[in-house]
PDB file of C-alpha atoms in Angstrom:
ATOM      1  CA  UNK A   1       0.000   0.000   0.000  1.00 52.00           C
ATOM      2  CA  UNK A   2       0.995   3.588  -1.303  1.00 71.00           C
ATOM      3  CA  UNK A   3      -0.420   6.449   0.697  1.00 92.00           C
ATOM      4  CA  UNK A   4      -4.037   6.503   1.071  1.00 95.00           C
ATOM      5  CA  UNK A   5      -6.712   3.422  -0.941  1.00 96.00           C
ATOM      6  CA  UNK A   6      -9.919   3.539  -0.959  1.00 97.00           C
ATOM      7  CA  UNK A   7     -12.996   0.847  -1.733  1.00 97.00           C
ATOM      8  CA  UNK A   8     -15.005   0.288  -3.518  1.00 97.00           C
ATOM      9  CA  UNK A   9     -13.956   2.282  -6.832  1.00 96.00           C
ATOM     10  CA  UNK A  10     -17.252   2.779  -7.675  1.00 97.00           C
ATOM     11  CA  UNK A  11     -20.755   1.397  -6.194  1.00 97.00           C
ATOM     12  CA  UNK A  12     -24.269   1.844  -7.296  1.00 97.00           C
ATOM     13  CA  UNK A  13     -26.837   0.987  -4.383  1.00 96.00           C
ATOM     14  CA  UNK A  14     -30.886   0.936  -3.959  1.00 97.00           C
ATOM     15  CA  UNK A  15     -32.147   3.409  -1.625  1.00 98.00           C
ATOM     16  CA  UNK A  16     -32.468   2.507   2.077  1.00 97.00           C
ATOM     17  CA  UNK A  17     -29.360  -0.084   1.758  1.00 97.00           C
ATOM     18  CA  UNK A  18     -26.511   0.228   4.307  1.00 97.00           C
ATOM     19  CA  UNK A  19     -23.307   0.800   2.812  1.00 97.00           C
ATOM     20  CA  UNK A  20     -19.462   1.407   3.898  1.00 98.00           C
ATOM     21  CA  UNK A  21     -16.941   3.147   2.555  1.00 98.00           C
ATOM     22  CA  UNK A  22     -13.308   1.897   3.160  1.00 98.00           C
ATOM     23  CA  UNK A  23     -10.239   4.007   3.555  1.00 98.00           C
ATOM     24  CA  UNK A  24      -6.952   2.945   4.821  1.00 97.00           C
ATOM     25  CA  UNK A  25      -3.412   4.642   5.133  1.00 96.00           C
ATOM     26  CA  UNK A  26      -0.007   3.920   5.397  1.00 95.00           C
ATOM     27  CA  UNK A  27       1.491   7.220   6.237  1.00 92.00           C
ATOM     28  CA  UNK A  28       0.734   7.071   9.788  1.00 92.00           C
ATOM     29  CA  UNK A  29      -0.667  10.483   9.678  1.00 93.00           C
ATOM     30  CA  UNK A  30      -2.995  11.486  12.654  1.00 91.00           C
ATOM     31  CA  UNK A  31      -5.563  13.067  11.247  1.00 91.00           C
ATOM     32  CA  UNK A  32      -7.884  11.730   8.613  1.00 94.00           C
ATOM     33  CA  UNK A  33     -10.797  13.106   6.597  1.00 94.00           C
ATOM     34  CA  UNK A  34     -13.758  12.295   4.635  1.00 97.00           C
ATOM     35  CA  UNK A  35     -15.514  14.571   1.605  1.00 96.00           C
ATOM     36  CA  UNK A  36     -17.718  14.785  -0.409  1.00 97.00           C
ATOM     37  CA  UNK A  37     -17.443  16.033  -3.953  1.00 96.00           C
ATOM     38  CA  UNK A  38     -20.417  17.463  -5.569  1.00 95.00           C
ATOM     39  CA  UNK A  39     -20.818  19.663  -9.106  1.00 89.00           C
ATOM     40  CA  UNK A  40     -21.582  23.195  -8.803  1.00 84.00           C
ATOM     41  CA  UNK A  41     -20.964  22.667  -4.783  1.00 87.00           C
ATOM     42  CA  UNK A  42     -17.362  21.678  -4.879  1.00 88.00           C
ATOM     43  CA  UNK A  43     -15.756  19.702  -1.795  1.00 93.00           C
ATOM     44  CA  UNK A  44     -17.692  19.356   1.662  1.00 93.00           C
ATOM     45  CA  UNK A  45     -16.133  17.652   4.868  1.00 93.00           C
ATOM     46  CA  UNK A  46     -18.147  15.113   5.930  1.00 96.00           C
ATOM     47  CA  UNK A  47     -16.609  14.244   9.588  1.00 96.00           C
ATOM     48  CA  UNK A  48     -13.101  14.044  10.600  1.00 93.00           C
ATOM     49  CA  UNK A  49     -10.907  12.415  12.999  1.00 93.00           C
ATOM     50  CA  UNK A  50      -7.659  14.291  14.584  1.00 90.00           C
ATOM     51  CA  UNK A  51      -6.157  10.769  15.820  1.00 91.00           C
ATOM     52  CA  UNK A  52      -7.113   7.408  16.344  1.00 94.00           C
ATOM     53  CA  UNK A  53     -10.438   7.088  19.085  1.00 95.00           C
ATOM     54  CA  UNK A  54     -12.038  10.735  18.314  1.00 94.00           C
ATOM     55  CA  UNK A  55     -13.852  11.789  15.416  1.00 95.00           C
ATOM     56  CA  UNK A  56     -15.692  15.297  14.794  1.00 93.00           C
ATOM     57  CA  UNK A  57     -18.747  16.584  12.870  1.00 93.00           C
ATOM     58  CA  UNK A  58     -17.813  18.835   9.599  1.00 91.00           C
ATOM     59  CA  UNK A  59     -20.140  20.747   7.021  1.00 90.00           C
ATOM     60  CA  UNK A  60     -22.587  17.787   5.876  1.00 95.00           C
ATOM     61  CA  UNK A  61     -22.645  15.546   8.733  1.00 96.00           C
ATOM     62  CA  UNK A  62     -26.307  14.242   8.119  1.00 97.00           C
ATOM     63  CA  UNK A  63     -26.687  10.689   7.261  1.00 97.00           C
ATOM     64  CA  UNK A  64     -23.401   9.493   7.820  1.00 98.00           C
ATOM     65  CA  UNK A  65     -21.277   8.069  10.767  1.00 98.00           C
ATOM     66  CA  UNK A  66     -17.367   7.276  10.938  1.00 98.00           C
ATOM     67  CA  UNK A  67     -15.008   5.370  13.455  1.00 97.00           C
ATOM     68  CA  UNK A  68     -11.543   5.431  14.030  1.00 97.00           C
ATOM     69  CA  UNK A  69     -10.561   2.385  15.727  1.00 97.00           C
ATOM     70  CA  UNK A  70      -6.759   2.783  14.913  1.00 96.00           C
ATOM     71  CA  UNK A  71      -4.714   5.262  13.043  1.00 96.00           C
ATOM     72  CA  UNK A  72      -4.542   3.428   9.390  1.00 96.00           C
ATOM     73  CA  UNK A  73      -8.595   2.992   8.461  1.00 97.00           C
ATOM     74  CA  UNK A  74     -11.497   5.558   8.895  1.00 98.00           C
ATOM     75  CA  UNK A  75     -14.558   3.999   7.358  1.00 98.00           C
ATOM     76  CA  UNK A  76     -17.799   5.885   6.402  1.00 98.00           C
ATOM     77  CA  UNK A  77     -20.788   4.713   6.922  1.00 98.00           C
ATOM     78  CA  UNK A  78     -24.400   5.403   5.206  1.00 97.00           C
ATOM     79  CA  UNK A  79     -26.958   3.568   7.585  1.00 95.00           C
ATOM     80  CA  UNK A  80     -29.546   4.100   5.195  1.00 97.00           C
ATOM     81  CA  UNK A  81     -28.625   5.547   1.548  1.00 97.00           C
ATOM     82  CA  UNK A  82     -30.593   8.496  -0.114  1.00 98.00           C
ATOM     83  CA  UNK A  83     -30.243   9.102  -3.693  1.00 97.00           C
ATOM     84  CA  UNK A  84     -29.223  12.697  -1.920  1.00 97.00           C
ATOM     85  CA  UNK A  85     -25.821  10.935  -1.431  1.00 98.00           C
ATOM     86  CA  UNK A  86     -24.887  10.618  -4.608  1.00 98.00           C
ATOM     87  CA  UNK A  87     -21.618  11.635  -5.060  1.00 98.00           C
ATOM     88  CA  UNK A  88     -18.070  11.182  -5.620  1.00 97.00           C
ATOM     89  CA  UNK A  89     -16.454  10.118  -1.513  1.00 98.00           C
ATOM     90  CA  UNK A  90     -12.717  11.460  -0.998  1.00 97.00           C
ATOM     91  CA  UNK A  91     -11.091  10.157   2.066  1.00 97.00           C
ATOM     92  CA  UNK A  92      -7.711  12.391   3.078  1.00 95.00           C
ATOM     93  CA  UNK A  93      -5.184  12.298   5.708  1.00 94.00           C
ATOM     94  CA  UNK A  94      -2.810  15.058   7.594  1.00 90.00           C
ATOM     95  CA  UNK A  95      -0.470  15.914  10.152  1.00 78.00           C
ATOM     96  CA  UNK A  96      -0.917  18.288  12.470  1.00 67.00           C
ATOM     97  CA  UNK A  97      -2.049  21.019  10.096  1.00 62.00           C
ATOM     98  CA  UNK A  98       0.240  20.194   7.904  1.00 74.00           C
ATOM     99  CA  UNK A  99       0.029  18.751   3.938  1.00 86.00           C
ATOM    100  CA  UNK A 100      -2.892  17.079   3.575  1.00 90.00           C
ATOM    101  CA  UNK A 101      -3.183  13.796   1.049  1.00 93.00           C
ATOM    102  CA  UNK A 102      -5.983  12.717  -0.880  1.00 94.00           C
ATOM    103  CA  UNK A 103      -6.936   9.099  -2.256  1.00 95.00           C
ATOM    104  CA  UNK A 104      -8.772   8.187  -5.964  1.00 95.00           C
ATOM    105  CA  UNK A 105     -12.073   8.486  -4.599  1.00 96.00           C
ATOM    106  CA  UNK A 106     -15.618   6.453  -4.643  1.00 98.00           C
ATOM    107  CA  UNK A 107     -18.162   6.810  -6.589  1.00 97.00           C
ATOM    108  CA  UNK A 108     -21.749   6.098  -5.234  1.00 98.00           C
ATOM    109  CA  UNK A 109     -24.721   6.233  -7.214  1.00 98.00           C
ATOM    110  CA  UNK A 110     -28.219   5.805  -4.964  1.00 98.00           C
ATOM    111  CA  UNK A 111     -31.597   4.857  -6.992  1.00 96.00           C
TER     112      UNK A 111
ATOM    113  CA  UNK B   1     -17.270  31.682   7.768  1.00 83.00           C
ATOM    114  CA  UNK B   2     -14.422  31.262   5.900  1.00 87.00           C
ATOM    115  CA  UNK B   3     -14.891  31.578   2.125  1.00 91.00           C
ATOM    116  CA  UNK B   4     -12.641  30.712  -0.555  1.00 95.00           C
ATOM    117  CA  UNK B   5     -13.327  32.139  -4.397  1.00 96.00           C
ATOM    118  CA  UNK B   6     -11.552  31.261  -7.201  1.00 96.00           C
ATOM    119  CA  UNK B   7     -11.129  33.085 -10.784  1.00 92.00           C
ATOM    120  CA  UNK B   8     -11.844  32.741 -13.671  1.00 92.00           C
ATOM    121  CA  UNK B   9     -13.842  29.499 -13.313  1.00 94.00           C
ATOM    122  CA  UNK B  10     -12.751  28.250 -16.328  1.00 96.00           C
ATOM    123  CA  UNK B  11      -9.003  29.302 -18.998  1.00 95.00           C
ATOM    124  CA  UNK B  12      -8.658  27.983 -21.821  1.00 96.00           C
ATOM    125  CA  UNK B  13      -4.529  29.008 -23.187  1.00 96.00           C
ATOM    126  CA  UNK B  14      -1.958  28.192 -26.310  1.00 96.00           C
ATOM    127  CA  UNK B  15       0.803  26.221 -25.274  1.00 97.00           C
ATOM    128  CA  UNK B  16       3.747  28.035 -23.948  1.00 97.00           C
ATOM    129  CA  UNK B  17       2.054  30.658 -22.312  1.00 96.00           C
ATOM    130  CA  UNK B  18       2.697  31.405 -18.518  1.00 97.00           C
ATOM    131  CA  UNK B  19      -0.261  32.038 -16.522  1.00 95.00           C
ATOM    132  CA  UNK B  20      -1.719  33.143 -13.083  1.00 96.00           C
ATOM    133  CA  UNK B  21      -4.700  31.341 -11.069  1.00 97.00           C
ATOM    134  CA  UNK B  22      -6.319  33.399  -8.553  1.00 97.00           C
ATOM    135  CA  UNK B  23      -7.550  32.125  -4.856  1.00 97.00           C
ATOM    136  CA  UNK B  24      -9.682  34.696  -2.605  1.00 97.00           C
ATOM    137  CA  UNK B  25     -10.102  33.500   1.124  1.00 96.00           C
ATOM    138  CA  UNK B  26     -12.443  35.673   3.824  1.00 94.00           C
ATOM    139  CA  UNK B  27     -10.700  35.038   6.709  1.00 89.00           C
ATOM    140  CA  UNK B  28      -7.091  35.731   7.260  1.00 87.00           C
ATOM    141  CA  UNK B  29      -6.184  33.570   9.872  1.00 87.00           C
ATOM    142  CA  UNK B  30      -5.399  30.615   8.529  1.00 89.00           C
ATOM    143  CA  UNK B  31      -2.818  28.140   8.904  1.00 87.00           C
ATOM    144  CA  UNK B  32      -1.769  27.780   5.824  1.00 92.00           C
ATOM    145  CA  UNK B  33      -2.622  27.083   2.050  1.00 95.00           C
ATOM    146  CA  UNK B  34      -2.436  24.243  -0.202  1.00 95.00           C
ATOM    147  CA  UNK B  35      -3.292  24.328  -3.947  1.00 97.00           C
ATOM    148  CA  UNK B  36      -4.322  20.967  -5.572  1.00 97.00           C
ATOM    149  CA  UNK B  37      -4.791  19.872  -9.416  1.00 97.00           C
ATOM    150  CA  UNK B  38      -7.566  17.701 -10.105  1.00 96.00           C
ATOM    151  CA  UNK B  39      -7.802  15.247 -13.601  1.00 95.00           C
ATOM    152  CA  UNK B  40     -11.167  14.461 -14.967  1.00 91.00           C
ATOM    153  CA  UNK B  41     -12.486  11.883 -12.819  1.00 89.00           C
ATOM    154  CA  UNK B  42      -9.292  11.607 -10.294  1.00 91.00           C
ATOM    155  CA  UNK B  43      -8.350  12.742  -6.931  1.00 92.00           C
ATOM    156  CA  UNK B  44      -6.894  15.412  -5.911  1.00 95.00           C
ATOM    157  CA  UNK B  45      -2.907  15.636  -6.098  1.00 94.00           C
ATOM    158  CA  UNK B  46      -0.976  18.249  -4.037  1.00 93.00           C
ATOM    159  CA  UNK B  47       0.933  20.740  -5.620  1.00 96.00           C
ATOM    160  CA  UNK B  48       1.658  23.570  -3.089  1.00 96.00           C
ATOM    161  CA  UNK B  49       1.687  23.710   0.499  1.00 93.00           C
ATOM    162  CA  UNK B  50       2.109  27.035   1.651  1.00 94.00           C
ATOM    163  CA  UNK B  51       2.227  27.855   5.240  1.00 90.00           C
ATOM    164  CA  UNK B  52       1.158  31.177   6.784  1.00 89.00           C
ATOM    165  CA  UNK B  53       4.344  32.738   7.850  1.00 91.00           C
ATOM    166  CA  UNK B  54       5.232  32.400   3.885  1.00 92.00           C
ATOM    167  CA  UNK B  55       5.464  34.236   0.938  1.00 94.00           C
ATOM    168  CA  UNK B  56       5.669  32.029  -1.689  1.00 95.00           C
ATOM    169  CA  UNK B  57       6.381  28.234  -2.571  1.00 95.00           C
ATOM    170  CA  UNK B  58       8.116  27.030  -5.697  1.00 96.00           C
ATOM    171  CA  UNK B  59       7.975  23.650  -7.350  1.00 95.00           C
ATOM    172  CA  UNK B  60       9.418  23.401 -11.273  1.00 97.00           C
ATOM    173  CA  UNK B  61       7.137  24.929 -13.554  1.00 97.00           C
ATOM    174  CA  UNK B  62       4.769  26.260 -10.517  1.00 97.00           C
ATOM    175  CA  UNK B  63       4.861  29.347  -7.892  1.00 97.00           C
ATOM    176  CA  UNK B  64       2.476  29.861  -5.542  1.00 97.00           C
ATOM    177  CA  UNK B  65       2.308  32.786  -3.537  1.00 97.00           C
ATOM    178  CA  UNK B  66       0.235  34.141  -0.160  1.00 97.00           C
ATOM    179  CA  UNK B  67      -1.006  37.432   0.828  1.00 96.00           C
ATOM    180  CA  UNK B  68      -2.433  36.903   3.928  1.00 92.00           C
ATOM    181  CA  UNK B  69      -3.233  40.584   4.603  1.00 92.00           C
ATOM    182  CA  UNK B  70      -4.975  40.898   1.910  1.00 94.00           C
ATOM    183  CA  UNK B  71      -6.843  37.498   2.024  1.00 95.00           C
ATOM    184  CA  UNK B  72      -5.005  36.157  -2.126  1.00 97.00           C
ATOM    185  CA  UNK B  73      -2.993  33.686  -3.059  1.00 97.00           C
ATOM    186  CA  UNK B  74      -2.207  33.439  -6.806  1.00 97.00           C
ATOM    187  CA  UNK B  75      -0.967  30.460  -8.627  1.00 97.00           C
ATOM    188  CA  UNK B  76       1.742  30.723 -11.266  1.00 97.00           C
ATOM    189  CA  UNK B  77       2.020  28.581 -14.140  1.00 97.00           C
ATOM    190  CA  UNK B  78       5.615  29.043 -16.676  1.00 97.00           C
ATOM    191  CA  UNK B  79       5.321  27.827 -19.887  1.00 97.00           C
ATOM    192  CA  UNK B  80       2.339  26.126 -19.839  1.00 97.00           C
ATOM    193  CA  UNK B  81       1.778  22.496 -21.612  1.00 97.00           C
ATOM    194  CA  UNK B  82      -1.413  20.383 -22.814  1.00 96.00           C
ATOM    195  CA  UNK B  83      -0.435  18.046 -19.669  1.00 96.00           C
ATOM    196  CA  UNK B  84      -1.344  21.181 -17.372  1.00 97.00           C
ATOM    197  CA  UNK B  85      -4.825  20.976 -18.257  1.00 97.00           C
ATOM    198  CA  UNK B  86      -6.658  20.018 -15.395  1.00 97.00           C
ATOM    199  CA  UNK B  87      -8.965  21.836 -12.752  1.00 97.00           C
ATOM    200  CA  UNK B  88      -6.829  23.448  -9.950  1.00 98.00           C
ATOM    201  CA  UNK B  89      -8.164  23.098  -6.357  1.00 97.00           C
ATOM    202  CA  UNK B  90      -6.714  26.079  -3.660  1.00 97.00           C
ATOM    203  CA  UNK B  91      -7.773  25.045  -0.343  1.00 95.00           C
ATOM    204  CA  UNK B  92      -7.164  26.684   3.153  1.00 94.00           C
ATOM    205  CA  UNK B  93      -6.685  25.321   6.889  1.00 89.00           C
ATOM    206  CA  UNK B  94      -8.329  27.622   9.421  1.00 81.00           C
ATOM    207  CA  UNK B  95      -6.043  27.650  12.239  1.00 67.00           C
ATOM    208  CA  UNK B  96      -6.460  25.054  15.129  1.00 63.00           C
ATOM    209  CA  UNK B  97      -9.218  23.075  12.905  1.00 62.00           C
ATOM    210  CA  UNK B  98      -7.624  21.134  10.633  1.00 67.00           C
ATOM    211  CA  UNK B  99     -10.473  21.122   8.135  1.00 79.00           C
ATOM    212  CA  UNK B 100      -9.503  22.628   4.682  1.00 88.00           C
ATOM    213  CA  UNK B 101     -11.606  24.952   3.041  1.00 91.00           C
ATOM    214  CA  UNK B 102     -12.190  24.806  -0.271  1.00 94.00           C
ATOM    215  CA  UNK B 103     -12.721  27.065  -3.734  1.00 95.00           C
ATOM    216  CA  UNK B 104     -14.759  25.906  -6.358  1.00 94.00           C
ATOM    217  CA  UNK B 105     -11.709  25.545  -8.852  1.00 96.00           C
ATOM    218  CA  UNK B 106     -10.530  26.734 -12.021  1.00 97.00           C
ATOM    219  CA  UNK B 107     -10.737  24.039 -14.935  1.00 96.00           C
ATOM    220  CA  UNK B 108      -7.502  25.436 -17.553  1.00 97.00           C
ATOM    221  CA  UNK B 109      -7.336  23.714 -20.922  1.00 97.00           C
ATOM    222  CA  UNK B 110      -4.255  24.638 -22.709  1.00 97.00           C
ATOM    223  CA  UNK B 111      -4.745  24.235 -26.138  1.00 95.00           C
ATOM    224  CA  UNK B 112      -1.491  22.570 -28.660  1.00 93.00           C
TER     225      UNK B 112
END
């Protein structure tokens, strides 16, 4: 592993499914971030987590939940999916307010 | 709120030219600023990591510099090339929150 993955590459899901995002790092970087990439509204942070056992709320926290058992993975989850949640899902990680690295993102589609 | 603008939305260049992106932010105290490109369909790849107690960051073809006083940073691009095309992403970390803030982005084409 390279800096940060993320899975699935792409996903297309029915309404009211559950559904979870994976993103792992090998940087060893505290901080870690999820967004959300929509036309016309650019990139939104989701929720965040500044090290490994705490997370935070961002911009558009609605409808999603993360964890961050240990410092190299900080899944997303979507308990129940919306089509309003289609979008393209970047995961990120930092260092103390330092550079901040982004993986190739997923893309959700919700019907 | 911290806002960040970016202009022109969209520049389309010949080959060869050098060229400036512009970044806006609202609030000055930040903790520093990172410009990003984006490919169609792609993340997003640093470029620039400026932090606020700079003036300017250089890599090869690229300079970015930071007002912070004035709330601009301004992306420089030397002799541009068709592999420059690309939307470019500025982004700035309000101090003490780690959370970036981002523009919209300018999509350049540079044309052979």
């Amino acid at each position: 592993i390279a800096g940060i993955t993320q899975a699935p590459t792409s996903q297309i899901l029915a309404a009211g499914r559950r559904m979870t995002l994976r993103c792992t790092q090998d940087m060893r970087h505290n901080a870690m971030y999820w967004y959300r990439q929509d036309l016309g509204l650019g990139l939104r942070l989701i929720h965040y987590s500044n090290t490994a056992g705490t997370t935070g709320k961002g911009e558009v926290p609605d409808g999603y939940s993360v964890s961050r058992a240990n410092t190299d993975d900080f899944p997303l989850t979507l308990a129940s999916a919306v089509p309003s949640q289609t979008s393209v899902y970047f995961c990120a990680s930092g260092t103390g307010g330092l550079e901040q690295f982004f993986g190739p993102g997923t893309r959700l589609t919700v019907l | 709120k911290q806002e960040v603008t970016q202009i022109p939305a969209a520049l389309s260049v010949p080959e060869g030219e050098n060229l400036v992106l512009n970044c806006s932010f609202t609030d000055s105290a930040i903790y520093n600023l990172q410009w990003f490109r984006q490919d169609p369909g792609k993340g997003l790849t640093s470029l620039l990591l400026i932090q606020s107690s700079q003036r300017e960051q250089t890599s090869g073809r690229l300079n970015a510099s930071l007002d912070k006083s004035s709330g601009r940073s301004t992306l420089y691009i030397a002799a541009s090339q068709p592999g420059d095309s690309a939307t470019y992403l500025c982004a700035v970390l309000r101090g003490g929150a780690q959370k970036l803030v981002f523009g919209q982005g300018t999509r350049l084409t540079i044309n052979p």
